[in-house]
mmCIF file of C-alpha atoms in Angstrom:
data_model
loop_
_atom_site.group_PDB
_atom_site.id
_atom_site.type_symbol
_atom_site.label_atom_id
_atom_site.label_comp_id
_atom_site.label_asym_id
_atom_site.label_seq_id
_atom_site.Cartn_x
_atom_site.Cartn_y
_atom_site.Cartn_z
ATOM 1 C CA ARG A 1 -6.381 -19.480 -29.935
ATOM 2 C CA LYS A 2 -5.042 -22.480 -31.846
ATOM 3 C CA THR A 3 -1.784 -24.274 -31.254
ATOM 4 C CA THR A 4 -0.245 -27.503 -32.505
ATOM 5 C CA VAL A 5 0.614 -30.260 -30.059
ATOM 6 C CA GLU A 6 1.850 -33.792 -30.440
ATOM 7 C CA VAL A 7 -0.521 -36.364 -28.908
ATOM 8 C CA ASN A 8 0.700 -39.985 -28.957
ATOM 9 C CA GLY A 9 2.962 -39.198 -31.889
ATOM 10 C CA ILE A 10 0.257 -37.463 -33.941
ATOM 11 C CA GLN A 11 0.202 -33.719 -34.615
ATOM 12 C CA LYS A 12 -3.090 -32.162 -33.513
ATOM 13 C CA ASN A 13 -4.593 -28.675 -33.707
ATOM 14 C CA VAL A 14 -5.836 -27.675 -30.266
ATOM 15 C CA ASN A 15 -8.296 -24.866 -29.604
ATOM 16 C CA ILE A 16 -7.356 -23.145 -26.330
ATOM 17 C CA ALA A 17 -10.445 -21.374 -24.928
ATOM 18 C CA TYR A 18 -8.996 -18.738 -22.644
ATOM 19 C CA ASP A 19 -12.299 -16.951 -22.109
ATOM 20 C CA ASP A 20 -14.035 -19.962 -20.538
ATOM 21 C CA CYS A 21 -16.517 -18.289 -18.169
ATOM 22 C CA VAL A 22 -20.106 -19.248 -17.484
ATOM 23 C CA GLN A 23 -23.166 -17.359 -16.360
ATOM 24 C CA SER A 24 -23.965 -18.147 -12.727
ATOM 25 C CA GLY A 25 -26.993 -17.348 -10.637
ATOM 26 C CA TYR A 26 -25.240 -14.334 -9.172
ATOM 27 C CA ALA A 27 -23.011 -12.772 -11.790
ATOM 28 C CA ALA A 28 -21.758 -13.126 -15.321
ATOM 29 C CA CYS A 29 -18.051 -13.445 -15.998
ATOM 30 C CA SER A 30 -16.724 -10.763 -18.248
ATOM 31 C CA PRO A 31 -14.111 -11.477 -20.935
ATOM 32 C CA VAL A 32 -10.577 -11.673 -19.630
ATOM 33 C CA THR A 33 -7.634 -10.444 -21.613
ATOM 34 C CA VAL A 34 -4.767 -12.920 -21.536
ATOM 35 C CA LYS A 35 -1.371 -11.298 -21.193
ATOM 36 C CA SER A 36 2.224 -12.467 -20.988
ATOM 37 C CA GLY A 37 1.666 -15.895 -22.476
ATOM 38 C CA ASP A 38 0.827 -18.464 -19.822
ATOM 39 C CA ARG A 39 0.692 -16.249 -16.751
ATOM 40 C CA PHE A 40 -2.972 -15.464 -16.545
ATOM 41 C CA ILE A 41 -5.563 -18.204 -16.494
ATOM 42 C CA PRO A 42 -9.096 -16.769 -16.728
ATOM 43 C CA THR A 43 -11.629 -16.722 -13.935
ATOM 44 C CA ARG A 44 -13.431 -19.850 -12.850
ATOM 45 C CA ALA A 45 -16.740 -19.690 -11.008
ATOM 46 C CA GLY A 46 -17.121 -22.391 -8.393
ATOM 47 C CA SER A 47 -19.743 -24.316 -10.354
ATOM 48 C CA ASN A 48 -17.705 -24.147 -13.560
ATOM 49 C CA TRP A 49 -14.613 -25.427 -11.759
ATOM 50 C CA SER A 50 -16.555 -28.497 -10.630
ATOM 51 C CA ILE A 51 -18.019 -29.215 -14.057
ATOM 52 C CA ASN A 52 -14.757 -28.856 -15.955
ATOM 53 C CA PHE A 53 -12.383 -30.528 -13.531
ATOM 54 C CA HIS A 54 -14.148 -32.971 -11.242
ATOM 55 C CA CYS A 55 -14.611 -35.797 -13.752
ATOM 56 C CA ALA A 56 -12.727 -36.016 -17.027
ATOM 57 C CA ASN A 57 -13.361 -39.679 -17.874
ATOM 58 C CA GLU A 58 -16.570 -40.896 -19.472
ATOM 59 C CA ASN A 59 -17.239 -43.335 -16.636
ATOM 60 C CA CYS A 60 -18.404 -40.353 -14.571
ATOM 61 C CA TRP A 61 -20.970 -39.276 -17.139
ATOM 62 C CA SER A 62 -24.589 -40.252 -17.568
ATOM 63 C CA PRO A 63 -25.533 -42.740 -20.361
ATOM 64 C CA ASN A 64 -26.784 -39.897 -22.568
ATOM 65 C CA GLN A 65 -23.558 -37.994 -22.075
ATOM 66 C CA ASN A 66 -21.541 -41.114 -22.866
ATOM 67 C CA GLN A 67 -23.404 -41.575 -26.131
ATOM 68 C CA ARG A 68 -22.874 -37.952 -27.143
ATOM 69 C CA ALA A 69 -19.196 -38.248 -26.306
ATOM 70 C CA LYS A 70 -18.826 -41.341 -28.458
ATOM 71 C CA ASP A 71 -20.596 -39.625 -31.319
ATOM 72 C CA ALA A 72 -18.194 -36.676 -31.121
ATOM 73 C CA SER A 73 -14.961 -36.654 -33.066
ATOM 74 C CA THR A 74 -11.833 -38.094 -31.483
ATOM 75 C CA ASP A 75 -9.906 -34.876 -32.028
ATOM 76 C CA THR A 76 -12.457 -32.763 -30.166
ATOM 77 C CA GLY A 77 -12.539 -35.199 -27.248
ATOM 78 C CA LYS A 78 -8.782 -35.282 -26.912
ATOM 79 C CA ASP A 79 -8.570 -31.515 -27.164
ATOM 80 C CA ALA A 80 -10.958 -31.114 -24.238
ATOM 81 C CA VAL A 81 -9.139 -33.682 -22.101
ATOM 82 C CA ALA A 82 -5.746 -32.183 -22.934
ATOM 83 C CA TYR A 83 -6.909 -28.703 -21.998
ATOM 84 C CA ALA A 84 -8.419 -29.900 -18.713
ATOM 85 C CA ALA A 85 -5.204 -31.733 -17.836
ATOM 86 C CA LEU A 86 -3.100 -28.747 -18.834
ATOM 87 C CA LEU A 87 -5.017 -26.437 -16.498
ATOM 88 C CA ARG A 88 -4.693 -28.957 -13.681
ATOM 89 C CA ASN A 89 -0.933 -29.009 -14.146
ATOM 90 C CA GLU A 90 -0.633 -25.244 -14.337
ATOM 91 C CA LEU A 91 -2.918 -24.400 -11.401
ATOM 92 C CA LEU A 92 -2.614 -27.385 -9.102
ATOM 93 C CA GLY A 93 0.617 -29.128 -10.063
ATOM 94 C CA ALA A 94 -1.160 -32.394 -10.811
ATOM 95 C CA GLY A 95 1.874 -33.764 -12.663
ATOM 96 C CA ILE A 96 -0.122 -35.323 -15.534
ATOM 97 C CA GLU A 97 2.272 -36.314 -18.334
ATOM 98 C CA THR A 98 0.127 -38.240 -20.844
ATOM 99 C CA VAL A 99 -3.259 -37.736 -22.466
ATOM 100 C CA PRO A 100 -5.421 -40.890 -22.662
ATOM 101 C CA ASP A 101 -7.979 -41.495 -25.363
ATOM 102 C CA PRO A 102 -11.233 -40.104 -23.896
ATOM 103 C CA HIS A 103 -13.272 -42.785 -25.723
ATOM 104 C CA THR A 104 -11.377 -45.833 -24.513
ATOM 105 C CA ASP A 105 -12.892 -48.295 -22.060
ATOM 106 C CA ASP A 106 -9.498 -49.062 -20.534
ATOM 107 C CA ARG A 107 -9.729 -47.687 -17.018
ATOM 108 C CA ARG A 108 -5.964 -47.726 -16.690
ATOM 109 C CA ASN A 109 -5.910 -44.666 -18.949
ATOM 110 C CA THR A 110 -8.384 -42.622 -16.908
ATOM 111 C CA LEU A 111 -7.267 -39.034 -16.450
ATOM 112 C CA VAL A 112 -8.524 -38.671 -12.876
ATOM 113 C CA THR A 113 -6.444 -40.805 -10.514
ATOM 114 C CA GLN A 114 -7.246 -41.136 -6.847
ATOM 115 C CA ASP A 115 -4.593 -38.544 -5.997
ATOM 116 C CA THR A 116 -5.727 -35.919 -8.490
ATOM 117 C CA HIS A 117 -9.389 -36.608 -7.733
ATOM 118 C CA SER A 118 -8.798 -35.630 -4.106
ATOM 119 C CA LEU A 119 -7.520 -32.225 -5.204
ATOM 120 C CA PHE A 120 -11.075 -31.171 -6.009
ATOM 121 C CA ARG A 121 -12.871 -32.492 -2.952
ATOM 122 C CA VAL A 122 -14.683 -29.907 -0.832
ATOM 123 C CA THR A 123 -15.073 -30.734 2.846
ATOM 124 C CA ARG A 124 -17.232 -28.867 5.349
ATOM 125 C CA LEU A 125 -15.050 -28.303 8.380
ATOM 126 C CA CYS A 126 -17.547 -26.610 10.689
ATOM 127 C CA ASP A 127 -21.007 -25.086 10.794
ATOM 128 C CA LEU A 128 -21.416 -22.284 13.322
ATOM 129 C CA SER A 129 -25.042 -21.597 12.466
ATOM 130 C CA VAL A 130 -26.156 -24.243 14.968
ATOM 131 C CA ASP A 131 -24.790 -21.946 17.700
ATOM 132 C CA GLY A 132 -26.255 -18.814 16.141
ATOM 133 C CA ASP A 133 -22.761 -17.684 15.124
ATOM 134 C CA SER A 134 -20.967 -17.136 11.809
ATOM 135 C CA VAL A 135 -17.431 -17.162 10.426
ATOM 136 C CA THR A 136 -15.825 -13.729 10.049
ATOM 137 C CA SER A 137 -12.188 -14.729 9.349
ATOM 138 C CA VAL A 138 -10.033 -17.791 8.655
ATOM 139 C CA CYS A 139 -6.277 -18.376 8.612
ATOM 140 C CA TRP A 140 -4.039 -21.441 8.105
ATOM 141 C CA ASN A 141 -1.003 -21.894 10.305
ATOM 142 C CA GLU A 142 2.391 -22.045 8.605
ATOM 143 C CA ARG A 143 2.516 -25.840 8.588
ATOM 144 C CA GLY A 144 -0.930 -26.043 7.006
ATOM 145 C CA SER A 145 -2.291 -28.414 9.641
ATOM 146 C CA LEU A 146 -4.402 -26.047 11.756
ATOM 147 C CA VAL A 147 -7.073 -23.540 10.779
ATOM 148 C CA ALA A 148 -7.969 -20.594 12.989
ATOM 149 C CA VAL A 149 -11.576 -19.445 12.664
ATOM 150 C CA GLY A 150 -12.748 -16.056 13.927
ATOM 151 C CA THR A 151 -16.450 -15.680 14.659
ATOM 152 C CA HIS A 152 -19.045 -12.937 14.789
ATOM 153 C CA LYS A 153 -19.523 -13.435 18.531
ATOM 154 C CA GLY A 154 -15.836 -12.854 19.248
ATOM 155 C CA PHE A 155 -14.555 -16.417 19.608
ATOM 156 C CA VAL A 156 -11.404 -17.810 17.982
ATOM 157 C CA GLN A 157 -11.629 -21.523 17.243
ATOM 158 C CA ILE A 158 -8.658 -23.744 16.399
ATOM 159 C CA TRP A 159 -9.458 -26.689 14.124
ATOM 160 C CA ASP A 160 -7.451 -29.727 13.078
ATOM 161 C CA ALA A 161 -8.172 -29.671 9.352
ATOM 162 C CA ALA A 162 -7.041 -33.237 8.630
ATOM 163 C CA GLY A 163 -8.974 -34.730 11.524
ATOM 164 C CA GLY A 164 -11.977 -32.446 11.096
ATOM 165 C CA ARG A 165 -12.188 -31.716 14.818
ATOM 166 C CA LYS A 166 -12.166 -28.588 16.930
ATOM 167 C CA LEU A 167 -9.175 -28.424 19.271
ATOM 168 C CA THR A 168 -10.125 -25.381 21.296
ATOM 169 C CA SER A 169 -12.270 -22.259 21.412
ATOM 170 C CA LEU A 170 -10.622 -19.098 22.731
ATOM 171 C CA GLU A 171 -12.521 -16.292 24.410
ATOM 172 C CA GLY A 172 -11.353 -12.756 25.082
ATOM 173 C CA HIS A 173 -12.908 -10.577 22.387
ATOM 174 C CA SER A 174 -16.244 -8.858 22.923
ATOM 175 C CA ALA A 175 -17.054 -8.347 19.221
ATOM 176 C CA ARG A 176 -16.444 -9.991 15.844
ATOM 177 C CA VAL A 177 -12.950 -11.178 14.972
ATOM 178 C CA GLY A 178 -12.190 -9.881 11.478
ATOM 179 C CA ALA A 179 -8.424 -10.452 11.238
ATOM 180 C CA LEU A 180 -6.136 -13.387 12.106
ATOM 181 C CA ALA A 181 -2.378 -13.950 11.699
ATOM 182 C CA TRP A 182 -0.189 -16.864 12.799
ATOM 183 C CA ASN A 183 3.402 -16.426 14.016
ATOM 184 C CA GLY A 184 4.731 -19.912 14.602
ATOM 185 C CA GLU A 185 2.672 -21.327 17.468
ATOM 186 C CA GLN A 186 1.322 -17.907 18.379
ATOM 187 C CA LEU A 187 -1.936 -16.590 16.976
ATOM 188 C CA SER A 188 -2.847 -12.906 16.725
ATOM 189 C CA SER A 189 -6.483 -11.876 16.408
ATOM 190 C CA GLY A 190 -7.935 -8.431 15.715
ATOM 191 C CA SER A 191 -11.480 -7.488 16.581
ATOM 192 C CA ARG A 192 -14.165 -4.874 16.313
ATOM 193 C CA ASP A 193 -13.542 -4.274 20.019
ATOM 194 C CA ARG A 194 -10.318 -2.478 18.896
ATOM 195 C CA VAL A 195 -8.055 -4.987 20.670
ATOM 196 C CA ILE A 196 -5.375 -7.310 19.265
ATOM 197 C CA LEU A 197 -4.850 -10.504 21.282
ATOM 198 C CA GLN A 198 -1.702 -12.613 20.925
ATOM 199 C CA ARG A 199 -1.915 -16.139 22.297
ATOM 200 C CA ASP A 200 0.300 -19.218 22.324
ATOM 201 C CA VAL A 201 -2.050 -22.042 21.399
ATOM 202 C CA ARG A 202 0.220 -24.685 23.003
ATOM 203 C CA THR A 203 -0.482 -23.523 26.555
ATOM 204 C CA PRO A 204 -3.829 -24.268 28.276
ATOM 205 C CA PRO A 205 -5.146 -21.681 28.950
ATOM 206 C CA PRO A 206 -3.083 -19.754 26.395
ATOM 207 C CA VAL A 207 -0.739 -16.989 27.497
ATOM 208 C CA GLU A 208 -2.329 -13.738 26.360
ATOM 209 C CA ARG A 209 -0.932 -10.355 25.338
ATOM 210 C CA ARG A 210 -3.323 -7.454 24.725
ATOM 211 C CA LEU A 211 -2.261 -4.835 22.191
ATOM 212 C CA GLN A 212 -4.315 -1.657 22.309
ATOM 213 C CA GLY A 213 -3.533 1.131 19.877
ATOM 214 C CA HIS A 214 -6.383 1.374 17.385
ATOM 215 C CA ARG A 215 -9.410 3.549 18.064
ATOM 216 C CA GLN A 216 -11.715 1.586 15.779
ATOM 217 C CA GLU A 217 -12.046 -1.972 14.485
ATOM 218 C CA VAL A 218 -8.839 -3.862 13.664
ATOM 219 C CA CYS A 219 -9.377 -5.091 10.104
ATOM 220 C CA GLY A 220 -5.879 -6.159 8.966
ATOM 221 C CA LEU A 221 -3.022 -8.177 10.544
ATOM 222 C CA LYS A 222 0.239 -9.498 9.055
ATOM 223 C CA TRP A 223 3.458 -10.784 10.641
ATOM 224 C CA SER A 224 6.791 -9.974 8.980
ATOM 225 C CA PRO A 225 8.735 -12.828 7.325
ATOM 226 C CA ASP A 226 11.342 -12.751 10.125
ATOM 227 C CA HIS A 227 8.553 -13.167 12.739
ATOM 228 C CA GLN A 228 9.707 -10.065 14.618
ATOM 229 C CA HIS A 229 7.094 -7.438 13.719
ATOM 230 C CA LEU A 230 3.325 -7.365 13.426
ATOM 231 C CA ALA A 231 1.578 -4.831 11.182
ATOM 232 C CA SER A 232 -2.025 -3.935 11.961
ATOM 233 C CA GLY A 233 -4.525 -1.821 10.073
ATOM 234 C CA GLY A 234 -7.741 -0.328 11.398
ATOM 235 C CA ASN A 235 -10.906 1.504 10.496
ATOM 236 C CA ASP A 236 -9.303 4.521 12.167
ATOM 237 C CA ASN A 237 -7.135 4.869 9.015
ATOM 238 C CA LYS A 238 -4.009 3.964 10.992
ATOM 239 C CA LEU A 239 -1.247 1.501 10.149
ATOM 240 C CA LEU A 240 0.634 0.368 13.249
ATOM 241 C CA VAL A 241 3.776 -1.748 13.626
ATOM 242 C CA TRP A 242 4.421 -3.756 16.792
ATOM 243 C CA ASN A 243 7.468 -5.750 17.805
ATOM 244 C CA SER A 244 7.310 -9.198 19.355
ATOM 245 C CA SER A 245 7.696 -8.010 22.956
ATOM 246 C CA SER A 246 6.297 -4.468 23.354
ATOM 247 C CA LEU A 247 2.705 -3.731 24.344
ATOM 248 C CA LEU A 248 2.807 -0.394 22.501
ATOM 249 C CA PRO A 249 3.275 0.189 18.759
ATOM 250 C CA VAL A 250 6.828 1.001 17.743
ATOM 251 C CA GLN A 251 5.680 2.824 14.594
ATOM 252 C CA GLN A 252 2.498 4.552 13.470
ATOM 253 C CA TYR A 253 1.619 5.679 9.961
ATOM 254 C CA SER A 254 -1.311 8.046 9.387
ATOM 255 C CA ASP A 255 -1.099 8.860 5.663
ATOM 256 C CA HIS A 256 -4.103 6.776 4.600
ATOM 257 C CA LEU A 257 -7.456 8.559 4.409
ATOM 258 C CA ALA A 258 -9.607 5.434 4.843
ATOM 259 C CA ALA A 259 -9.580 2.057 6.564
ATOM 260 C CA VAL A 260 -6.419 -0.032 6.157
ATOM 261 C CA LYS A 261 -7.381 -3.650 5.503
ATOM 262 C CA ALA A 262 -4.755 -4.556 2.897
ATOM 263 C CA ILE A 263 -1.298 -5.227 4.386
ATOM 264 C CA ALA A 264 1.659 -7.236 3.028
ATOM 265 C CA TRP A 265 5.336 -7.575 4.010
ATOM 266 C CA SER A 266 7.829 -8.013 1.183
ATOM 267 C CA PRO A 267 9.654 -11.372 1.190
ATOM 268 C CA HIS A 268 12.418 -9.826 -0.947
ATOM 269 C CA GLN A 269 13.417 -6.690 0.962
ATOM 270 C CA HIS A 270 13.787 -6.680 4.733
ATOM 271 C CA GLY A 271 11.504 -4.153 6.413
ATOM 272 C CA LEU A 272 9.497 -3.257 3.304
ATOM 273 C CA LEU A 273 5.765 -3.017 4.064
ATOM 274 C CA ALA A 274 2.906 -2.346 1.635
ATOM 275 C CA SER A 275 -0.564 -1.154 2.598
ATOM 276 C CA GLY A 276 -3.744 -0.157 0.816
ATOM 277 C CA GLY A 277 -6.515 2.263 1.765
ATOM 278 C CA GLY A 278 -10.283 2.058 1.482
ATOM 279 C CA THR A 279 -12.745 3.872 -0.759
ATOM 280 C CA ALA A 280 -11.889 7.403 0.394
ATOM 281 C CA ASP A 281 -8.169 6.768 -0.074
ATOM 282 C CA ARG A 282 -7.633 4.160 -2.853
ATOM 283 C CA CYS A 283 -3.858 4.481 -2.501
ATOM 284 C CA LEU A 284 -1.221 1.792 -2.438
ATOM 285 C CA ARG A 285 1.616 2.892 -0.121
ATOM 286 C CA PHE A 286 5.049 1.491 0.702
ATOM 287 C CA TRP A 287 6.985 1.964 3.933
ATOM 288 C CA ASN A 288 10.534 1.349 5.126
ATOM 289 C CA THR A 289 9.875 0.102 8.642
ATOM 290 C CA LEU A 290 13.615 0.050 9.409
ATOM 291 C CA THR A 291 13.758 3.838 9.174
ATOM 292 C CA GLY A 292 10.071 4.695 9.561
ATOM 293 C CA GLN A 293 10.013 6.506 6.213
ATOM 294 C CA ALA A 294 7.290 6.564 3.577
ATOM 295 C CA LEU A 295 8.666 5.402 0.228
ATOM 296 C CA GLN A 296 6.147 5.481 -2.634
ATOM 297 C CA SER A 297 2.430 5.707 -3.233
ATOM 298 C CA THR A 298 0.071 5.392 -6.164
ATOM 299 C CA ASP A 299 -3.647 5.960 -6.605
ATOM 300 C CA THR A 300 -5.163 2.674 -7.758
ATOM 301 C CA GLY A 301 -8.549 4.185 -8.586
ATOM 302 C CA SER A 302 -10.484 1.763 -6.374
ATOM 303 C CA GLN A 303 -10.833 0.629 -2.779
ATOM 304 C CA VAL A 304 -7.863 -1.627 -1.915
ATOM 305 C CA CYS A 305 -9.049 -4.833 -0.212
ATOM 306 C CA ASN A 306 -6.036 -7.191 -0.201
ATOM 307 C CA LEU A 307 -2.349 -7.324 -1.024
ATOM 308 C CA ALA A 308 0.046 -10.230 -1.565
ATOM 309 C CA TRP A 309 3.659 -10.343 -2.734
ATOM 310 C CA SER A 310 5.002 -12.889 -5.178
ATOM 311 C CA LYS A 311 7.460 -15.380 -3.706
ATOM 312 C CA HIS A 312 9.365 -15.602 -6.970
ATOM 313 C CA ALA A 313 9.603 -12.054 -8.317
ATOM 314 C CA ASN A 314 9.495 -8.484 -7.052
ATOM 315 C CA GLU A 315 5.816 -8.156 -7.881
ATOM 316 C CA LEU A 316 2.606 -7.961 -5.903
ATOM 317 C CA VAL A 317 -1.095 -8.436 -6.530
ATOM 318 C CA SER A 318 -3.871 -6.234 -5.192
ATOM 319 C CA THR A 319 -7.612 -6.857 -5.126
ATOM 320 C CA HIS A 320 -10.135 -4.054 -5.223
ATOM 321 C CA GLY A 321 -13.680 -3.042 -4.451
ATOM 322 C CA TYR A 322 -15.629 0.066 -5.356
ATOM 323 C CA SER A 323 -15.771 0.839 -8.112
ATOM 324 C CA GLN A 324 -13.776 -1.440 -10.432
ATOM 325 C CA ASN A 325 -13.803 -4.770 -8.488
ATOM 326 C CA GLN A 326 -10.628 -5.719 -10.318
ATOM 327 C CA ILE A 327 -7.382 -7.550 -9.577
ATOM 328 C CA LEU A 328 -4.126 -5.777 -10.411
ATOM 329 C CA VAL A 329 -0.596 -7.130 -10.708
ATOM 330 C CA TRP A 330 2.218 -4.626 -10.077
ATOM 331 C CA LYS A 331 5.952 -4.551 -10.593
ATOM 332 C CA TYR A 332 7.985 -3.071 -7.767
ATOM 333 C CA PRO A 333 9.561 -0.540 -7.427
ATOM 334 C CA SER A 334 8.425 0.898 -10.781
ATOM 335 C CA LEU A 335 4.743 0.351 -9.809
ATOM 336 C CA THR A 336 3.869 -0.398 -13.402
ATOM 337 C CA GLN A 337 0.789 -2.545 -13.915
ATOM 338 C CA VAL A 338 1.569 -5.964 -15.326
ATOM 339 C CA ALA A 339 -2.093 -6.850 -15.750
ATOM 340 C CA LYS A 340 -5.648 -5.915 -14.851
ATOM 341 C CA LEU A 341 -7.861 -8.967 -14.301
ATOM 342 C CA THR A 342 -11.640 -8.562 -14.204
ATOM 343 C CA GLY A 343 -14.559 -10.902 -13.667
ATOM 344 C CA HIS A 344 -15.889 -10.319 -10.146
ATOM 345 C CA SER A 345 -18.976 -8.127 -9.994
ATOM 346 C CA TYR A 346 -18.623 -7.161 -6.301
ATOM 347 C CA ARG A 347 -15.799 -6.232 -3.940
ATOM 348 C CA VAL A 348 -12.926 -8.723 -4.031
ATOM 349 C CA LEU A 349 -12.674 -8.974 -0.258
ATOM 350 C CA TYR A 350 -10.717 -12.226 0.027
ATOM 351 C CA LEU A 351 -7.377 -13.340 -1.376
ATOM 352 C CA ALA A 352 -5.223 -16.413 -0.764
ATOM 353 C CA VAL A 353 -1.972 -17.504 -2.406
ATOM 354 C CA SER A 354 -1.278 -21.157 -3.219
ATOM 355 C CA PRO A 355 1.552 -22.853 -1.291
ATOM 356 C CA ASP A 356 3.811 -22.896 -4.352
ATOM 357 C CA GLY A 357 3.279 -19.142 -4.800
ATOM 358 C CA GLU A 358 2.083 -19.342 -8.404
ATOM 359 C CA ALA A 359 -1.710 -19.236 -8.207
ATOM 360 C CA ILE A 360 -4.170 -17.157 -6.210
ATOM 361 C CA VAL A 361 -7.822 -17.609 -5.362
ATOM 362 C CA THR A 362 -10.133 -14.652 -4.865
ATOM 363 C CA GLY A 363 -13.554 -14.428 -3.281
ATOM 364 C CA ALA A 364 -16.110 -11.653 -3.603
ATOM 365 C CA GLY A 365 -19.641 -10.618 -2.746
ATOM 366 C CA ASP A 366 -20.846 -12.257 -5.956
ATOM 367 C CA GLU A 367 -20.464 -15.565 -4.052
ATOM 368 C CA THR A 368 -17.855 -17.002 -6.417
ATOM 369 C CA LEU A 369 -14.289 -18.201 -5.947
ATOM 370 C CA ARG A 370 -12.014 -17.576 -8.908
ATOM 371 C CA PHE A 371 -8.593 -19.112 -9.560
ATOM 372 C CA TRP A 372 -5.814 -17.205 -11.321
ATOM 373 C CA ASN A 373 -2.272 -18.149 -12.308
ATOM 374 C CA VAL A 374 -0.559 -14.788 -11.737
ATOM 375 C CA PHE A 375 2.973 -15.526 -10.522
ATOM 376 C CA SER A 376 5.396 -17.817 -12.369
ATOM 377 C CA LYS A 377 8.438 -19.595 -10.990
ATOM 378 C CA THR A 378 11.690 -19.305 -12.912
ATOM 379 C CA ARG A 379 11.456 -21.775 -15.732
ATOM 380 C CA CYS A 380 13.717 -24.806 -15.410
ATOM 381 C CA THR A 381 16.406 -24.888 -18.101
ATOM 382 C CA LYS A 382 15.368 -28.432 -18.961
ATOM 383 C CA GLU A 383 11.779 -28.205 -20.131
ATOM 384 C CA SER A 384 9.440 -31.145 -19.770
ATOM 385 C CA LYS A 385 8.756 -33.092 -22.936
ATOM 386 C CA SER A 386 5.184 -33.795 -21.899
ATOM 387 C CA VAL A 387 2.494 -33.035 -24.462
ATOM 388 C CA LEU A 388 0.757 -31.101 -21.692
ATOM 389 C CA ASN A 389 3.562 -28.558 -21.419
ATOM 390 C CA LEU A 390 1.691 -26.444 -23.951
ATOM 391 C CA PHE A 391 2.116 -22.970 -22.539
ATOM 392 C CA THR A 392 5.873 -22.945 -23.116
ATOM 393 C CA ARG A 393 5.056 -22.989 -26.838
ATOM 394 C CA ILE A 394 2.327 -20.348 -26.774
ATOM 395 C CA ARG A 395 3.428 -16.728 -27.180
#
């Protein structure tokens, strides 16, 4: 798609390449249909993300690449830099306001500052293979300073992400820990041993509560926004709701016909809970946990792996496995599909929402992470005059 932007007072035609996927060693990205203007940024394989975003100034290139860049036209170079900066702003909030000349030798105009450069650094926090173990779940605490790591051997490790050090390793489970959920300073863990453990990580050794209600592996855990109720899903096709003090579930839902891994509490309506079933069920269901009533359900056509609500609108995103491996965005309560996003070639088993609530990252068995801009904040009435605020002009 072409659009006209003003760069340093000069009108330029910019080619916006929405379908910017590359062939990786594991899977090929399929074309992505862009809908609703700026809402949906196409998939990005991990390697492609590094190539396109890690270094935008010519000082990071090899001599041959520098020569080719200088031989290229100025318009093409600026278009590429503008697009890279635009995506950084949209996905990561980099706050870039000006586009430097990509062929200048003035380092003051380099696009990648120290702050934005750090946004793309990948750090290895831990390696459990030295102990013959592996990571089976991860979860940030609400402050974003601690990471809980569940392992195949049944341990729960607490890591200081900034310091890169392990604070503690909690025992108690006899099988892999596949689900984790923080509630303030308390951490809930669900295991293949069918037990949910709740522990306060501030107390050595931590105070422990054992919740036993599932007959098979606990594969989903989510605390409600008011921190009062915990929802758990299991391979026994059950969805259970626990309060913060009882050792027995206060509610039990048995409508799903397959494992319940996908669970999400609505941040907009108190007591509204969404859940998704596995391959034999494929249904997205909604529950009023205040009354214990089932509200709505819809057949998604595929195994439901994850759910997440938007912080800014009454919408939610679901990721899927067999057989479509797609990502769907829904409006609630109409349950109309806003978009269907494709690109992963295996089950989309992992989903995380960015802190600002606008972007998501998905991970699948094709060994790629893909970034999507699916939820938009309410636009400010005073729009930025930056040349990189392109998407407000694209419709």
